[in-house]
Amino acid sequence: MDARIRVRLFASLADAAGAREIVLEVPPSTPVGAVWALLPEAVHRGDPPPQGVRWALNHHWSLPGAPMQDGDEVAVITPVSGG
Amino acid sequence: MNALLLTREPLDVACVLAQVASPSHGATAVFTGSTREDGGGSHAIVALSYEGYREMACGILQALADDVAARFGGVLAVHHRLGEVPVGEAALVVAVGAPHRAEAFAACRYAVERIKDEVPIWKQDVRADGTREWHDGMAAIGFGA
């Protein structure tokens, strides 16, 4: 059975997607970084993730190779600019 | 009130300072980051709009508070605005209480730099002509154009 993944988007990626949250269904153990190619075409544009993009899995920093499981939350973190 | 706070309400510096007050602290350092004017005419910035990944940001700020305690013996308080912040209002207040001024100054600067590098919060320019632009490194490759 596929794993249901909640993907969080922010800032210009969310604006490009027209959504701040997307639900994907992927095979279990699919790596976090594979989410990029599954985002709307307006986000990935057929290219790999831009330099500076980082990943979070369940609210913690993650490497793109980390495997996802059912119920996980993945976030695409572009360079931050708080303060 | 939580010493590590993301809020849509105006920030209160006195409140942040009170959260690091202690009889064992001989020094308190505070940093305030405010929305500033930039540009002129229709292109002038009238506000910054902040978006945050609250669930992750709170965990990172807690880890930072633990780090400040371990490195400097200091107590950290951070209040960050979300939503629209008009020019002249504070978007970030960071305070550190510590036994001595050297640790307080160093810890406050350390915390501000870590916040700006790591906490998942993004700002967006809001201009007088109604245009907006995110500061997330994506404009350079065509996002938001």
PDB file of N, CA and C in Angstrom, chain B residues 53-96:
ATOM      1  N   TYR B  53       7.153  28.408   9.227  1.00  0.00           N
ATOM      2  CA  TYR B  53       6.803  26.995   9.410  1.00  0.00           C
ATOM      3  C   TYR B  53       6.836  26.778  10.918  1.00  0.00           C
ATOM      4  N   ARG B  54       5.716  27.069  11.524  1.00  0.00           N
ATOM      5  CA  ARG B  54       5.649  27.199  12.973  1.00  0.00           C
ATOM      6  C   ARG B  54       6.115  25.923  13.695  1.00  0.00           C
ATOM      7  N   GLU B  55       5.644  24.763  13.232  1.00  0.00           N
ATOM      8  CA  GLU B  55       5.952  23.521  13.950  1.00  0.00           C
ATOM      9  C   GLU B  55       7.466  23.263  14.005  1.00  0.00           C
ATOM     10  N   MET B  56       8.148  23.571  12.916  1.00  0.00           N
ATOM     11  CA  MET B  56       9.591  23.333  12.876  1.00  0.00           C
ATOM     12  C   MET B  56      10.355  24.473  13.557  1.00  0.00           C
ATOM     13  N   ALA B  57       9.906  25.690  13.353  1.00  0.00           N
ATOM     14  CA  ALA B  57      10.591  26.858  13.927  1.00  0.00           C
ATOM     15  C   ALA B  57      10.644  26.766  15.445  1.00  0.00           C
ATOM     16  N   CYS B  58       9.570  26.319  16.059  1.00  0.00           N
ATOM     17  CA  CYS B  58       9.551  26.258  17.528  1.00  0.00           C
ATOM     18  C   CYS B  58      10.581  25.264  18.045  1.00  0.00           C
ATOM     19  N   GLY B  59      10.735  24.134  17.354  1.00  0.00           N
ATOM     20  CA  GLY B  59      11.736  23.155  17.765  1.00  0.00           C
ATOM     21  C   GLY B  59      13.153  23.689  17.609  1.00  0.00           C
ATOM     22  N   ILE B  60      13.407  24.420  16.524  1.00  0.00           N
ATOM     23  CA  ILE B  60      14.741  24.972  16.304  1.00  0.00           C
ATOM     24  C   ILE B  60      15.054  26.039  17.347  1.00  0.00           C
ATOM     25  N   LEU B  61      14.069  26.869  17.674  1.00  0.00           N
ATOM     26  CA  LEU B  61      14.299  27.898  18.692  1.00  0.00           C
ATOM     27  C   LEU B  61      14.560  27.271  20.064  1.00  0.00           C
ATOM     28  N   GLN B  62      13.867  26.183  20.377  1.00  0.00           N
ATOM     29  CA  GLN B  62      14.115  25.521  21.666  1.00  0.00           C
ATOM     30  C   GLN B  62      15.523  24.948  21.712  1.00  0.00           C
ATOM     31  N   ALA B  63      15.962  24.341  20.590  1.00  0.00           N
ATOM     32  CA  ALA B  63      17.327  23.810  20.529  1.00  0.00           C
ATOM     33  C   ALA B  63      18.346  24.947  20.658  1.00  0.00           C
ATOM     34  N   LEU B  64      18.033  26.106  20.062  1.00  0.00           N
ATOM     35  CA  LEU B  64      18.923  27.266  20.158  1.00  0.00           C
ATOM     36  C   LEU B  64      18.994  27.763  21.607  1.00  0.00           C
ATOM     37  N   ALA B  65      17.871  27.789  22.287  1.00  0.00           N
ATOM     38  CA  ALA B  65      17.867  28.220  23.693  1.00  0.00           C
ATOM     39  C   ALA B  65      18.733  27.284  24.533  1.00  0.00           C
ATOM     40  N   ASP B  66      18.645  25.986  24.255  1.00  0.00           N
ATOM     41  CA  ASP B  66      19.477  25.021  24.983  1.00  0.00           C
ATOM     42  C   ASP B  66      20.954  25.244  24.670  1.00  0.00           C
ATOM     43  N   ASP B  67      21.250  25.563  23.408  1.00  0.00           N
ATOM     44  CA  ASP B  67      22.630  25.811  22.975  1.00  0.00           C
ATOM     45  C   ASP B  67      23.191  27.064  23.650  1.00  0.00           C
ATOM     46  N   VAL B  68      22.378  28.117  23.709  1.00  0.00           N
ATOM     47  CA  VAL B  68      22.820  29.367  24.356  1.00  0.00           C
ATOM     48  C   VAL B  68      23.103  29.127  25.833  1.00  0.00           C
ATOM     49  N   ALA B  69      22.286  28.318  26.467  1.00  0.00           N
ATOM     50  CA  ALA B  69      22.516  28.004  27.881  1.00  0.00           C
ATOM     51  C   ALA B  69      23.819  27.240  28.063  1.00  0.00           C
ATOM     52  N   ALA B  70      24.085  26.281  27.174  1.00  0.00           N
ATOM     53  CA  ALA B  70      25.287  25.454  27.306  1.00  0.00           C
ATOM     54  C   ALA B  70      26.557  26.244  26.967  1.00  0.00           C
ATOM     55  N   ARG B  71      26.497  27.074  25.912  1.00  0.00           N
ATOM     56  CA  ARG B  71      27.707  27.786  25.461  1.00  0.00           C
ATOM     57  C   ARG B  71      28.037  29.002  26.316  1.00  0.00           C
ATOM     58  N   PHE B  72      26.976  29.742  26.704  1.00  0.00           N
ATOM     59  CA  PHE B  72      27.198  31.052  27.318  1.00  0.00           C
ATOM     60  C   PHE B  72      26.661  31.156  28.748  1.00  0.00           C
ATOM     61  N   GLY B  73      25.963  30.142  29.190  1.00  0.00           N
ATOM     62  CA  GLY B  73      25.320  30.243  30.508  1.00  0.00           C
ATOM     63  C   GLY B  73      24.219  31.272  30.505  1.00  0.00           C
ATOM     64  N   GLY B  74      23.637  31.504  29.340  1.00  0.00           N
ATOM     65  CA  GLY B  74      22.619  32.549  29.211  1.00  0.00           C
ATOM     66  C   GLY B  74      21.219  31.994  29.054  1.00  0.00           C
ATOM     67  N   VAL B  75      20.257  32.866  29.305  1.00  0.00           N
ATOM     68  CA  VAL B  75      18.842  32.523  29.094  1.00  0.00           C
ATOM     69  C   VAL B  75      18.348  33.329  27.901  1.00  0.00           C
ATOM     70  N   LEU B  76      17.702  32.643  26.945  1.00  0.00           N
ATOM     71  CA  LEU B  76      17.302  33.258  25.675  1.00  0.00           C
ATOM     72  C   LEU B  76      15.782  33.437  25.601  1.00  0.00           C
ATOM     73  N   ALA B  77      15.388  34.587  25.079  1.00  0.00           N
ATOM     74  CA  ALA B  77      13.980  34.792  24.709  1.00  0.00           C
ATOM     75  C   ALA B  77      13.954  35.336  23.284  1.00  0.00           C
ATOM     76  N   VAL B  78      13.051  34.813  22.469  1.00  0.00           N
ATOM     77  CA  VAL B  78      12.909  35.245  21.074  1.00  0.00           C
ATOM     78  C   VAL B  78      11.435  35.430  20.765  1.00  0.00           C
ATOM     79  N   HIS B  79      11.084  36.608  20.295  1.00  0.00           N
ATOM     80  CA  HIS B  79       9.732  36.840  19.786  1.00  0.00           C
ATOM     81  C   HIS B  79       9.856  37.289  18.336  1.00  0.00           C
ATOM     82  N   HIS B  80       9.144  36.611  17.434  1.00  0.00           N
ATOM     83  CA  HIS B  80       9.200  36.945  16.000  1.00  0.00           C
ATOM     84  C   HIS B  80       7.783  37.161  15.496  1.00  0.00           C
ATOM     85  N   ARG B  81       7.601  38.241  14.746  1.00  0.00           N
ATOM     86  CA  ARG B  81       6.290  38.509  14.149  1.00  0.00           C
ATOM     87  C   ARG B  81       6.060  37.619  12.935  1.00  0.00           C
ATOM     88  N   LEU B  82       4.821  37.257  12.701  1.00  0.00           N
ATOM     89  CA  LEU B  82       4.364  36.670  11.446  1.00  0.00           C
ATOM     90  C   LEU B  82       3.272  37.573  10.888  1.00  0.00           C
ATOM     91  N   GLY B  83       3.006  37.431   9.579  1.00  0.00           N
ATOM     92  CA  GLY B  83       2.026  38.316   8.952  1.00  0.00           C
ATOM     93  C   GLY B  83       2.661  39.640   8.581  1.00  0.00           C
ATOM     94  N   GLU B  84       1.833  40.644   8.343  1.00  0.00           N
ATOM     95  CA  GLU B  84       2.327  41.911   7.810  1.00  0.00           C
ATOM     96  C   GLU B  84       2.827  42.832   8.923  1.00  0.00           C
ATOM     97  N   VAL B  85       4.059  43.343   8.735  1.00  0.00           N
ATOM     98  CA  VAL B  85       4.678  44.225   9.725  1.00  0.00           C
ATOM     99  C   VAL B  85       4.972  45.562   9.047  1.00  0.00           C
ATOM    100  N   PRO B  86       4.234  46.629   9.386  1.00  0.00           N
ATOM    101  CA  PRO B  86       4.453  47.926   8.738  1.00  0.00           C
ATOM    102  C   PRO B  86       5.843  48.484   9.041  1.00  0.00           C
ATOM    103  N   VAL B  87       6.323  49.361   8.158  1.00  0.00           N
ATOM    104  CA  VAL B  87       7.612  50.033   8.358  1.00  0.00           C
ATOM    105  C   VAL B  87       7.641  50.683   9.747  1.00  0.00           C
ATOM    106  N   GLY B  88       8.766  50.473  10.441  1.00  0.00           N
ATOM    107  CA  GLY B  88       8.964  51.081  11.757  1.00  0.00           C
ATOM    108  C   GLY B  88       8.624  50.169  12.917  1.00  0.00           C
ATOM    109  N   GLU B  89       7.928  49.062  12.648  1.00  0.00           N
ATOM    110  CA  GLU B  89       7.591  48.142  13.738  1.00  0.00           C
ATOM    111  C   GLU B  89       8.610  47.008  13.828  1.00  0.00           C
ATOM    112  N   ALA B  90       8.757  46.466  15.027  1.00  0.00           N
ATOM    113  CA  ALA B  90       9.711  45.382  15.251  1.00  0.00           C
ATOM    114  C   ALA B  90       9.175  44.078  14.686  1.00  0.00           C
ATOM    115  N   ALA B  91      10.068  43.369  13.977  1.00  0.00           N
ATOM    116  CA  ALA B  91       9.728  42.044  13.474  1.00  0.00           C
ATOM    117  C   ALA B  91      10.375  40.952  14.324  1.00  0.00           C
ATOM    118  N   LEU B  92      11.462  41.317  15.001  1.00  0.00           N
ATOM    119  CA  LEU B  92      12.204  40.335  15.802  1.00  0.00           C
ATOM    120  C   LEU B  92      12.763  41.011  17.049  1.00  0.00           C
ATOM    121  N   VAL B  93      12.568  40.385  18.174  1.00  0.00           N
ATOM    122  CA  VAL B  93      13.223  40.818  19.417  1.00  0.00           C
ATOM    123  C   VAL B  93      13.907  39.595  20.017  1.00  0.00           C
ATOM    124  N   VAL B  94      15.209  39.735  20.266  1.00  0.00           N
ATOM    125  CA  VAL B  94      16.001  38.669  20.887  1.00  0.00           C
ATOM    126  C   VAL B  94      16.625  39.247  22.148  1.00  0.00           C
ATOM    127  N   ALA B  95      16.472  38.575  23.264  1.00  0.00           N
ATOM    128  CA  ALA B  95      17.097  39.018  24.509  1.00  0.00           C
ATOM    129  C   ALA B  95      17.831  37.848  25.141  1.00  0.00           C
ATOM    130  N   VAL B  96      18.988  38.169  25.733  1.00  0.00           N
ATOM    131  CA  VAL B  96      19.758  37.167  26.476  1.00  0.00           C
ATOM    132  C   VAL B  96      20.147  37.760  27.821  1.00  0.00           C
TER     133      VAL B  96
END
